[in-house]
mmCIF file of C-alpha atoms and ligand atoms in Angstrom:
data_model
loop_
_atom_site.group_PDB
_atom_site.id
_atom_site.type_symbol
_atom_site.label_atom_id
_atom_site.label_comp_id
_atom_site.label_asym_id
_atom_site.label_seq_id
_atom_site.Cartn_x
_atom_site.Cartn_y
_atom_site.Cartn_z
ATOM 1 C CA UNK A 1 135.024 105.061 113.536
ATOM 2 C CA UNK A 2 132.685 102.261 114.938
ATOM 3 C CA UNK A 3 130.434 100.630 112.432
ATOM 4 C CA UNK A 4 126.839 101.486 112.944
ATOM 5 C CA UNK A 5 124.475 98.558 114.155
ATOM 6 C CA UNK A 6 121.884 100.030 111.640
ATOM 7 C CA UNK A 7 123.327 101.103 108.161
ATOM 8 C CA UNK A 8 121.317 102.160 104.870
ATOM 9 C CA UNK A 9 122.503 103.403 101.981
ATOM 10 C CA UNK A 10 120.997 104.705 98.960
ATOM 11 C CA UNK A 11 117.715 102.824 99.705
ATOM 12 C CA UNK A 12 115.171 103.007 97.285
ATOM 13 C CA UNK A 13 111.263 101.890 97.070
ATOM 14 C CA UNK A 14 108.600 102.286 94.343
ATOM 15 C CA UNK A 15 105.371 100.532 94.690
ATOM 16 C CA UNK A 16 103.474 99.582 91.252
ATOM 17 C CA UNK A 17 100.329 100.513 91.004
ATOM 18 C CA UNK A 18 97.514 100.819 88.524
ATOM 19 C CA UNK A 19 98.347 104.845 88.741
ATOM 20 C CA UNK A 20 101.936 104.554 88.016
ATOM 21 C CA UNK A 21 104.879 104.359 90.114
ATOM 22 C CA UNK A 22 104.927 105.523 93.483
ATOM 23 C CA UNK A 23 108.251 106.603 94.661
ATOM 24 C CA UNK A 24 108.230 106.288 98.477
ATOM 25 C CA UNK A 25 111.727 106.353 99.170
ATOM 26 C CA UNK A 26 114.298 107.592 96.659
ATOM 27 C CA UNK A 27 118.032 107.581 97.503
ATOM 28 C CA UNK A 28 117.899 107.251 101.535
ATOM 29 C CA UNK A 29 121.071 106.966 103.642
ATOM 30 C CA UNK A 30 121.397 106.727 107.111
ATOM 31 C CA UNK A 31 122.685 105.171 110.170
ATOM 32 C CA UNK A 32 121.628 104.211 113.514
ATOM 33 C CA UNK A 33 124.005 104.343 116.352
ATOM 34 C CA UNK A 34 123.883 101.396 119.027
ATOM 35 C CA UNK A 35 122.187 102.453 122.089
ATOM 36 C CA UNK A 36 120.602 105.413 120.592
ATOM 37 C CA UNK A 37 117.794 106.975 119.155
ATOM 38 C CA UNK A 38 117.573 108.351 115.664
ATOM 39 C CA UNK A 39 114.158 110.457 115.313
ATOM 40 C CA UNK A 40 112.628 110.481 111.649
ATOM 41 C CA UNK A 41 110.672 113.658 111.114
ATOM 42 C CA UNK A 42 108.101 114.282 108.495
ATOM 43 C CA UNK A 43 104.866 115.390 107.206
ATOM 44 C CA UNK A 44 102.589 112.167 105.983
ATOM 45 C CA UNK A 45 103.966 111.053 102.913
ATOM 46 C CA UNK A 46 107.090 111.643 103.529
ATOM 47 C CA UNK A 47 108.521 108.609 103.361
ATOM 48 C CA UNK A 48 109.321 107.758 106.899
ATOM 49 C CA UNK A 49 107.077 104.643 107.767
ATOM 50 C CA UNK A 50 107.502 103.114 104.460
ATOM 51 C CA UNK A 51 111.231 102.626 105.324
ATOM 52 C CA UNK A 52 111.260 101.478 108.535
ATOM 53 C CA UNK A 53 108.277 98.875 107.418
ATOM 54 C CA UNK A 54 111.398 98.051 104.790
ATOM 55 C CA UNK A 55 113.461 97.609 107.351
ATOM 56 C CA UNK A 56 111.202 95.363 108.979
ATOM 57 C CA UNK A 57 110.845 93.584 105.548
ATOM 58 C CA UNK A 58 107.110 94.067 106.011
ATOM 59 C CA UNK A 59 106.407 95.016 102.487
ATOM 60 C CA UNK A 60 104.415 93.453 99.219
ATOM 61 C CA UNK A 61 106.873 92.088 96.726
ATOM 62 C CA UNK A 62 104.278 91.415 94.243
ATOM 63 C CA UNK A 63 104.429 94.958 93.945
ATOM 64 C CA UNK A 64 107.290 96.323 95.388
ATOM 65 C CA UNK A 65 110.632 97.415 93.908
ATOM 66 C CA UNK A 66 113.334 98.271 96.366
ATOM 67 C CA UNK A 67 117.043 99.002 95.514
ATOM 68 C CA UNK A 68 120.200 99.998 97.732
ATOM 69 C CA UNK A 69 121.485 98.359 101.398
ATOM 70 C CA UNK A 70 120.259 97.911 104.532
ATOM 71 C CA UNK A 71 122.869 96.585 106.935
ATOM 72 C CA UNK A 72 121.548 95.553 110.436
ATOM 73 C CA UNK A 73 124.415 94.284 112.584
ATOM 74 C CA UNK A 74 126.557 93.573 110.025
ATOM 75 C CA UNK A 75 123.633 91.440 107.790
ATOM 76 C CA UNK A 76 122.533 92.772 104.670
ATOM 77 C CA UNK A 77 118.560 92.588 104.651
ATOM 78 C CA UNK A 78 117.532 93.326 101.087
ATOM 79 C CA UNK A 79 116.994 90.304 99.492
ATOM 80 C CA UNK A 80 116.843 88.037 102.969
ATOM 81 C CA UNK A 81 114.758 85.358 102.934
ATOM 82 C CA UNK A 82 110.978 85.544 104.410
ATOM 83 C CA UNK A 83 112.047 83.144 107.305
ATOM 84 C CA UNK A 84 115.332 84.684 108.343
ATOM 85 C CA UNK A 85 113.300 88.192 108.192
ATOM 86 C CA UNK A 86 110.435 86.550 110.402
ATOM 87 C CA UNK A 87 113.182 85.209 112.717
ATOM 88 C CA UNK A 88 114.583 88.462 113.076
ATOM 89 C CA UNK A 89 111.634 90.279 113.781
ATOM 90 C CA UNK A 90 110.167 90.322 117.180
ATOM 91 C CA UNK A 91 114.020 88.930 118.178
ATOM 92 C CA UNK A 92 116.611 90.947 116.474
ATOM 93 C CA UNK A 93 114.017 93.827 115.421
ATOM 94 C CA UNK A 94 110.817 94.861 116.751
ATOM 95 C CA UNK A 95 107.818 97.647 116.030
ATOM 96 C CA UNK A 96 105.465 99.176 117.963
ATOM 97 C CA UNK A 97 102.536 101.475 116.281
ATOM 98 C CA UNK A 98 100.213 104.413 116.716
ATOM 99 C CA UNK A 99 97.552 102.834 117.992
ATOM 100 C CA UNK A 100 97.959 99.641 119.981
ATOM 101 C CA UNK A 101 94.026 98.916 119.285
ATOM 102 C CA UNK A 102 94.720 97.673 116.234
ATOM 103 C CA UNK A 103 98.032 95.768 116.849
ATOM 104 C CA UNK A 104 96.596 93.625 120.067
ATOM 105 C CA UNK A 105 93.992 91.215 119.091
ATOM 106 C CA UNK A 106 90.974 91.848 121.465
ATOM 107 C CA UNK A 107 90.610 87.933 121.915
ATOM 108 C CA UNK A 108 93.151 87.329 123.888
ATOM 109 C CA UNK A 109 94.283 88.286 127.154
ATOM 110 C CA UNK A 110 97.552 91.029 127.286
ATOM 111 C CA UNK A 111 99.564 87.955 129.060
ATOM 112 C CA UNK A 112 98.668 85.878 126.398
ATOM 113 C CA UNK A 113 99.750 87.949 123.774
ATOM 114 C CA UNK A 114 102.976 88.811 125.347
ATOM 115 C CA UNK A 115 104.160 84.918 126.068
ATOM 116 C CA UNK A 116 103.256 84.052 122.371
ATOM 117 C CA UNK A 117 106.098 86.264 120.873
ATOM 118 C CA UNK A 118 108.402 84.852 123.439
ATOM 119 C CA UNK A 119 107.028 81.324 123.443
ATOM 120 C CA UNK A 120 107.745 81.819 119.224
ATOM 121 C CA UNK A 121 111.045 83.158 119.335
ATOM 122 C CA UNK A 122 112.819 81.238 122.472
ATOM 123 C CA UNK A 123 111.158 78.334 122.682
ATOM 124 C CA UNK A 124 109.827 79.038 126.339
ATOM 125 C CA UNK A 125 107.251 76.754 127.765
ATOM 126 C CA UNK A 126 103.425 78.226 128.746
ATOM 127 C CA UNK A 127 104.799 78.615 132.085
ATOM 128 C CA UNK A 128 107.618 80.443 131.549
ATOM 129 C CA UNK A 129 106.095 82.717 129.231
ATOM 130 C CA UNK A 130 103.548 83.988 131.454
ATOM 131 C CA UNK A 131 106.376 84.623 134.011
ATOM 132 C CA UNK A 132 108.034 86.554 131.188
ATOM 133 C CA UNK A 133 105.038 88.607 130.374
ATOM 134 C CA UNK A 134 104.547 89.575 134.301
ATOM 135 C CA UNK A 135 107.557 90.373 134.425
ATOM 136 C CA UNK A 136 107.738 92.681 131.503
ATOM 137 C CA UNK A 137 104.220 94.309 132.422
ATOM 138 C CA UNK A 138 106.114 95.196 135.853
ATOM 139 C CA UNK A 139 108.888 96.483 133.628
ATOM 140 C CA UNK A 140 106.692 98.840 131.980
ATOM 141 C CA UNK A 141 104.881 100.208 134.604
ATOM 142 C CA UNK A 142 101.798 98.568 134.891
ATOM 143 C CA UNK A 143 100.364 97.883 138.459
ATOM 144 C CA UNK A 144 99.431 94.609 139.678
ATOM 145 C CA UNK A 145 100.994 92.794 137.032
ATOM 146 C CA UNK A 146 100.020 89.435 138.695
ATOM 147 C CA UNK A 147 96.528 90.599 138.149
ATOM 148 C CA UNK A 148 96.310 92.608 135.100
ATOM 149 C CA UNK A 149 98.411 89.962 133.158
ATOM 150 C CA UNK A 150 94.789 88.049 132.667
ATOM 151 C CA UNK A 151 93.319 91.034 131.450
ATOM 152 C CA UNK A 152 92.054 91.520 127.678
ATOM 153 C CA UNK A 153 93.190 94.630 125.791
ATOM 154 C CA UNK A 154 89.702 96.817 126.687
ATOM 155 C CA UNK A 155 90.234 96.607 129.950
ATOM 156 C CA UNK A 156 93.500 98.734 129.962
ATOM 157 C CA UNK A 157 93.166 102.517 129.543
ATOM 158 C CA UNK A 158 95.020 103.781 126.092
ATOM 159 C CA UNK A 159 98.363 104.786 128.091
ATOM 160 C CA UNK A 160 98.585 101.324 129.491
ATOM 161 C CA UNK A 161 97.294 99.107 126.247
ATOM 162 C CA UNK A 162 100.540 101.648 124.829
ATOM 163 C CA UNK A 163 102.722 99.973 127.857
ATOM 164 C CA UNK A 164 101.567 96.872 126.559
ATOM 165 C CA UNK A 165 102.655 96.913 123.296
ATOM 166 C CA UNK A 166 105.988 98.143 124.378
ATOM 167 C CA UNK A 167 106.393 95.276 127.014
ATOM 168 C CA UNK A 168 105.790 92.739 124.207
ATOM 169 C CA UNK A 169 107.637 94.978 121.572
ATOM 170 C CA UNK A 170 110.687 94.469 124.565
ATOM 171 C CA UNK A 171 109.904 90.418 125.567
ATOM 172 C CA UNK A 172 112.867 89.170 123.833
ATOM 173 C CA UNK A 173 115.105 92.134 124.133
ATOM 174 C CA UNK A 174 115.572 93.119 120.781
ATOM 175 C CA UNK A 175 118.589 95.080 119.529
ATOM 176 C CA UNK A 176 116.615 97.745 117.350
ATOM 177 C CA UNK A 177 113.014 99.051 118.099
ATOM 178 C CA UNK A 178 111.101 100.948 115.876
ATOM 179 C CA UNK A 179 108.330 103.146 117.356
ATOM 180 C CA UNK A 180 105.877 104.886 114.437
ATOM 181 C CA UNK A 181 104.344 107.762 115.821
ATOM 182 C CA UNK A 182 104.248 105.844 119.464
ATOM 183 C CA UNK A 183 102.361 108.902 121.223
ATOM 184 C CA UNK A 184 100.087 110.543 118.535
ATOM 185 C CA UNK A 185 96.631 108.794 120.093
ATOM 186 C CA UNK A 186 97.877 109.471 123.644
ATOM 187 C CA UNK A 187 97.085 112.513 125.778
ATOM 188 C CA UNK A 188 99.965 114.740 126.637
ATOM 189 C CA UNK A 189 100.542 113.943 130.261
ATOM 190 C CA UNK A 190 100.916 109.994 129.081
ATOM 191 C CA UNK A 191 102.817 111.017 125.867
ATOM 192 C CA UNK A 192 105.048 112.832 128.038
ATOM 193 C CA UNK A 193 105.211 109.068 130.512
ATOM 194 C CA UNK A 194 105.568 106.491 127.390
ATOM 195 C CA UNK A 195 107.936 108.693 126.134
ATOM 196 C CA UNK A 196 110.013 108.590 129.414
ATOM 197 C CA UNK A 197 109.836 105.126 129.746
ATOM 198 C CA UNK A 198 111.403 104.262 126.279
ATOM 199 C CA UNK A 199 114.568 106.256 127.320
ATOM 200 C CA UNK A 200 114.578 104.471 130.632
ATOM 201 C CA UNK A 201 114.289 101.489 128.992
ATOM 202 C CA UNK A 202 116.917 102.160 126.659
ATOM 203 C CA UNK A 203 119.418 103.086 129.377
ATOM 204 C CA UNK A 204 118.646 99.708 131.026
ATOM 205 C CA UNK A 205 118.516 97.372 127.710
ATOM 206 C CA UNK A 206 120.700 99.216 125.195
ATOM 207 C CA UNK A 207 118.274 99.281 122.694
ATOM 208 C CA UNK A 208 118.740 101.539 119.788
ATOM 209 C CA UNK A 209 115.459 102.867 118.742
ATOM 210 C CA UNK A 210 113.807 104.512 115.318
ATOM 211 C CA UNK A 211 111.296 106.962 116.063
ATOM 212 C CA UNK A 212 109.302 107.838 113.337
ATOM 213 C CA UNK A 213 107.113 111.403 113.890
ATOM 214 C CA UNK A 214 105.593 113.997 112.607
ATOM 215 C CA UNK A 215 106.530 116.048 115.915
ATOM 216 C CA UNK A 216 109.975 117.625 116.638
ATOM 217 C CA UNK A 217 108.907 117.984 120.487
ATOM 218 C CA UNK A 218 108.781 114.516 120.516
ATOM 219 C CA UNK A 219 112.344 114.567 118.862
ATOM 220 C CA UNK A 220 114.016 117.612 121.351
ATOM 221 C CA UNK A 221 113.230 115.661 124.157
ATOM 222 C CA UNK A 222 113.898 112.034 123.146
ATOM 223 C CA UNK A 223 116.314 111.639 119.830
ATOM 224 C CA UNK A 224 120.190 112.144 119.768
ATOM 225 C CA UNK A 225 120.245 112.651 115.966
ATOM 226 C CA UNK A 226 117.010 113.262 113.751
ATOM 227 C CA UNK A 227 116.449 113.142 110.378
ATOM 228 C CA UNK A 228 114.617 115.345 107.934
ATOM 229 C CA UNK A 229 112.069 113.774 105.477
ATOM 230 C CA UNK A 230 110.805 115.356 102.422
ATOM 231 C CA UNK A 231 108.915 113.749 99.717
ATOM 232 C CA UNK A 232 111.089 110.514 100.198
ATOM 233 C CA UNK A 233 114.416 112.188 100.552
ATOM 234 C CA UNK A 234 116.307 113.302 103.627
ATOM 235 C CA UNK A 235 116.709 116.961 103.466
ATOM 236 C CA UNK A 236 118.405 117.528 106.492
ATOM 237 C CA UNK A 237 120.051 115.170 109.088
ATOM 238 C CA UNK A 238 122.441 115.931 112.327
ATOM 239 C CA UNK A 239 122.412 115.347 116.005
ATOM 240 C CA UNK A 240 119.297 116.803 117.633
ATOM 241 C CA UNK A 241 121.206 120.272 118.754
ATOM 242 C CA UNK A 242 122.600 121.168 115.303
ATOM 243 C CA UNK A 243 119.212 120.076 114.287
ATOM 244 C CA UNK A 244 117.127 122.196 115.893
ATOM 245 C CA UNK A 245 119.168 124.770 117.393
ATOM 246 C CA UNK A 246 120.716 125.500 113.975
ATOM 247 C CA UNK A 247 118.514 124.567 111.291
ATOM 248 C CA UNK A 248 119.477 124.686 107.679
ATOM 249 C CA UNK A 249 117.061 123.452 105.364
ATOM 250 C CA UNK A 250 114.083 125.581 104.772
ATOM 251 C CA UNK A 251 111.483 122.434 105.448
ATOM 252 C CA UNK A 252 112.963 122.306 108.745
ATOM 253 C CA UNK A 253 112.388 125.889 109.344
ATOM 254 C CA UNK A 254 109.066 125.622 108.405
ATOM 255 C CA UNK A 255 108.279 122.389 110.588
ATOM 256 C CA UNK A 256 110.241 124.234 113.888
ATOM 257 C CA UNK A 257 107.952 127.242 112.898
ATOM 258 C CA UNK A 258 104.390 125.763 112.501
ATOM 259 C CA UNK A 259 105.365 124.288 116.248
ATOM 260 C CA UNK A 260 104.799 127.059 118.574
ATOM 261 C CA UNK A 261 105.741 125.861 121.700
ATOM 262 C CA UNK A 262 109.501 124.974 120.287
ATOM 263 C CA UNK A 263 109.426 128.464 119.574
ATOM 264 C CA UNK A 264 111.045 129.610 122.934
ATOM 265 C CA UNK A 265 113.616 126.674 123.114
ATOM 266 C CA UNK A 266 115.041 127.603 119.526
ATOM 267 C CA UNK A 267 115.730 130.733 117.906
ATOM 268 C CA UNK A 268 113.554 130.454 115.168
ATOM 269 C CA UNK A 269 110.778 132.762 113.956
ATOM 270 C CA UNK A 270 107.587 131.046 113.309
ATOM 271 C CA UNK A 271 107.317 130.149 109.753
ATOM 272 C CA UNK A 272 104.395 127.302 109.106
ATOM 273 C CA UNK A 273 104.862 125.426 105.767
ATOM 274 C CA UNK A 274 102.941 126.865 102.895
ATOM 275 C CA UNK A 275 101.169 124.299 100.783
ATOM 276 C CA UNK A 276 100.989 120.642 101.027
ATOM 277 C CA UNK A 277 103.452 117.687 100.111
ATOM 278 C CA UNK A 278 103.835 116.447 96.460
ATOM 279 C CA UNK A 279 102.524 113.520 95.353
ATOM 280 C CA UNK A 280 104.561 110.847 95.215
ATOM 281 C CA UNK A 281 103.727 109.527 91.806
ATOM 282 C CA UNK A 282 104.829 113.141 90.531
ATOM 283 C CA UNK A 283 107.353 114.689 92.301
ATOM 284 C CA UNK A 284 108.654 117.225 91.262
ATOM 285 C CA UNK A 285 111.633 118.198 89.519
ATOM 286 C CA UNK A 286 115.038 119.548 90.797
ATOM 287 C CA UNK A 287 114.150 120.077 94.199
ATOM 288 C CA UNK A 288 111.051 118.525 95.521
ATOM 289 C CA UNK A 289 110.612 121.117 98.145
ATOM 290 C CA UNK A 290 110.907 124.234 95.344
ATOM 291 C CA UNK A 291 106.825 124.412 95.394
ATOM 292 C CA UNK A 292 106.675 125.424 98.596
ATOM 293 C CA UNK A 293 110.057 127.063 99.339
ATOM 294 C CA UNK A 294 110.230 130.699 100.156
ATOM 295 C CA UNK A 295 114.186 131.350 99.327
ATOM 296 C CA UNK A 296 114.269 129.783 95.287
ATOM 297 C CA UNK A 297 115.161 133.358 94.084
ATOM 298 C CA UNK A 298 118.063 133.368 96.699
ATOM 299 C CA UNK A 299 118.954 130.186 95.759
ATOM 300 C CA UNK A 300 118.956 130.422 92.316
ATOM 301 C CA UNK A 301 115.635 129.362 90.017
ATOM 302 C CA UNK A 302 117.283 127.214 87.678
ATOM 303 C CA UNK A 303 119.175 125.232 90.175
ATOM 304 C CA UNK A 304 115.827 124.403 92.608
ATOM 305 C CA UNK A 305 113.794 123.925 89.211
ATOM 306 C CA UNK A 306 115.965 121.483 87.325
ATOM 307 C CA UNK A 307 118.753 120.107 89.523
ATOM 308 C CA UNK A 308 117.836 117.888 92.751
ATOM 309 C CA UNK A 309 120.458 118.665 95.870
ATOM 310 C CA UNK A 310 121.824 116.364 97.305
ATOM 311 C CA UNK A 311 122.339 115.901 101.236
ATOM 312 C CA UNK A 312 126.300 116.050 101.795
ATOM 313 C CA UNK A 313 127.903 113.212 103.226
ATOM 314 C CA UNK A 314 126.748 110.191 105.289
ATOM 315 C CA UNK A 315 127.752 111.440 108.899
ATOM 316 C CA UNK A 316 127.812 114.459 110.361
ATOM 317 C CA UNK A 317 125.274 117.803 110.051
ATOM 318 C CA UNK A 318 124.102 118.189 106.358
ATOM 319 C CA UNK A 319 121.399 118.825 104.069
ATOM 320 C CA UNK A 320 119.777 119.103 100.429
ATOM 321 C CA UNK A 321 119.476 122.927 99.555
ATOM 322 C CA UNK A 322 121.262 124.960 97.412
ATOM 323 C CA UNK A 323 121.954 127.744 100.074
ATOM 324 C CA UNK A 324 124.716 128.664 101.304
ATOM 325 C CA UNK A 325 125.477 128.496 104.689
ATOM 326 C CA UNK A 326 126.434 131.932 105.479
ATOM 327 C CA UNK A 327 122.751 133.058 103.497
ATOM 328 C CA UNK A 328 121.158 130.144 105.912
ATOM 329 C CA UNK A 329 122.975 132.030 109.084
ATOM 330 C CA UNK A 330 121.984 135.409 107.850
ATOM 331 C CA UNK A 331 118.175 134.547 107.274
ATOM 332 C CA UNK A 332 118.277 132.319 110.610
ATOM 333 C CA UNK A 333 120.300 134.543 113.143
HETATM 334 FE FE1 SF4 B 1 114.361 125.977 98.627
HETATM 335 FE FE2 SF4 B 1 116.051 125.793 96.569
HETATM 336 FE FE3 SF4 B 1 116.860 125.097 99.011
HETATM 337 FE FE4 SF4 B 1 115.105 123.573 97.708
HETATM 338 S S1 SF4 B 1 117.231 123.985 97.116
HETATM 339 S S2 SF4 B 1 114.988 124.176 99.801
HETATM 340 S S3 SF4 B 1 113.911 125.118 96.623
HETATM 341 S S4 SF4 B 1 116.240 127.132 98.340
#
């Protein structure tokens, strides 16, 4: 079995604050494939941004605890120092957000910004760096790249400012990109484009890719595995068929069901999750998910009360629930 290029194990991270203990990410293992995309699903506070920004090492020490490994290409990043992490990022690693607004600086022109992360990382001179830039705006789809390359952020539309941020995300071919919620500001028609362009891209680079989202259409068309966040803990992980076609953990059901337009693709009634998330400075016993979960009878009280499930093994289709299969096939057939 090949070694993954991304590899984290039992990854943990509390923040200190003056409330008590947050506990963003308890117990997280996962890998990421080279040349693929692993999609990480989730309500807000689920977990999912505050371990890729982990990943990225982009996090406070002063008040941040984090346990467990993080292997990226064989190099264990827990514990790196703050230069080799900086060196890695924009190089070995790179991130794009949400909303590109607040990542671009509106001082400078889109060329600029693009040459200065390869200018940092590769040592390339003014000259060669704009080059670079043009040629990664014609990468991404923008038109007249000659032209546009002199242009400052507000003069791009929101789908193109997005093709920005990807073209510099993509200036020094990194190995691993991490896109948070990459389409949420964008209307559907572009979603549908950006999204289209990071697989293209990916065929042509070999990039493996973590996309973080609260949307599983986003997933069905992009991912090759996904994986299920709950209250810091994955509750369900597998390749994006057994994922969504078969669906075991009841959070999953209830995020395929409050998504109508899934509804048709996968044999799933509609079922929208009752209730909101837990906080994470109090969550719950036994299973985290028991508030909200319809089945707990079926299950078993005591067990989704007192005793937290654990997902089953590091590859392969699993999750956290205390089910059994066949009861998961008979409610789900
Ligand atoms: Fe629901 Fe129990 Fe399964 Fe948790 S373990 S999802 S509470 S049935």
């Amino acid at each position: 079995m090949s070694t993954p290029f991304l590899s984290v194990r039992d990854l943990t991270v509390d923040f200190h604050t003056e409330d008590g203990v947050v506990h963003a990410v308890n117990g997280l293992s996962f890998d990421v494939e080279k040349g693929t995309t692993l999609g990480i699903v989730g309500e807000s506070g689920s977990g999912k941004s505050v371990t890729n920004l982990t990943v990225l090492g982009l996090h406070n020490p002063e008040n941040t605890t984090i346990s467990g490994e993080i292997r990226l290409d064989g190099d264990e990043l827990i514990g790196a120092s703050r230069s080799s992490m900086e060196k890695l990022r924009g190089n070995k690693v790179a991130m794009i957000f949400q909303d590109p607004l607040t990542s671009l600086s509106p001082y400078h022109t889109i060329g600029k910004q693009i040459g200065e992360v390869y200018r940092k990382h590769k040592g390339a001179s003014r000259a060669e760096a704009r080059d670079r830039a043009i040629e990664m705006l014609t990468r991404v789809g923008i038109p007249q790249p000659k032209t546009r390359v002199d242009d400052y952020p507000h003069q791009f539309s929101g789908g193109m400012r997005q093709r920005a941020m990807i073209a510099m995300a993509l200036v020094c071919d990194p190995d691993l990109l991490i896109a948070d919620e990459p389409t949420t500001a964008l209307d559907v028609t572009v979603q549908a484009q950006i999204l289209d362009l990071l697989k293209n891209l990916q065929d042509e680079m070999g990039t493996s890719i973590i996309l973080i989202t609260h949307d599983l259409g986003v997933v069905a068309n992009t991912a090759h595995d996904v994986l299920v966040m709950y209250a810091g803990r994955a509750v369900e992980r597998g390749t994006v068929k057994e994922v969504l076609h078969e669906p075991r953990h009841p959070y999953t059901w209830g995020l395929l069901g409050s998504m109508p337009r899934l509804s048709s693709a996968v044999d799933v009634p509609l079922l929208p999750v009752r209730g909101t998330p837990p906080s994470l400075l109090n969550v719950p016993p036994g299973c985290p998910f028991h508030p909200r979960c319809d089945y707990v009878k079926l299950a078993g009280p005591e067990l989704c009360r007192s005793e937290r499930p654990e997902l089953s093994p590091h590859r392969g289709h699993g999750d956290a629930c205390y089910l059994t299969l066949a009861q998961k096939r008979e409610i789900h057939k």
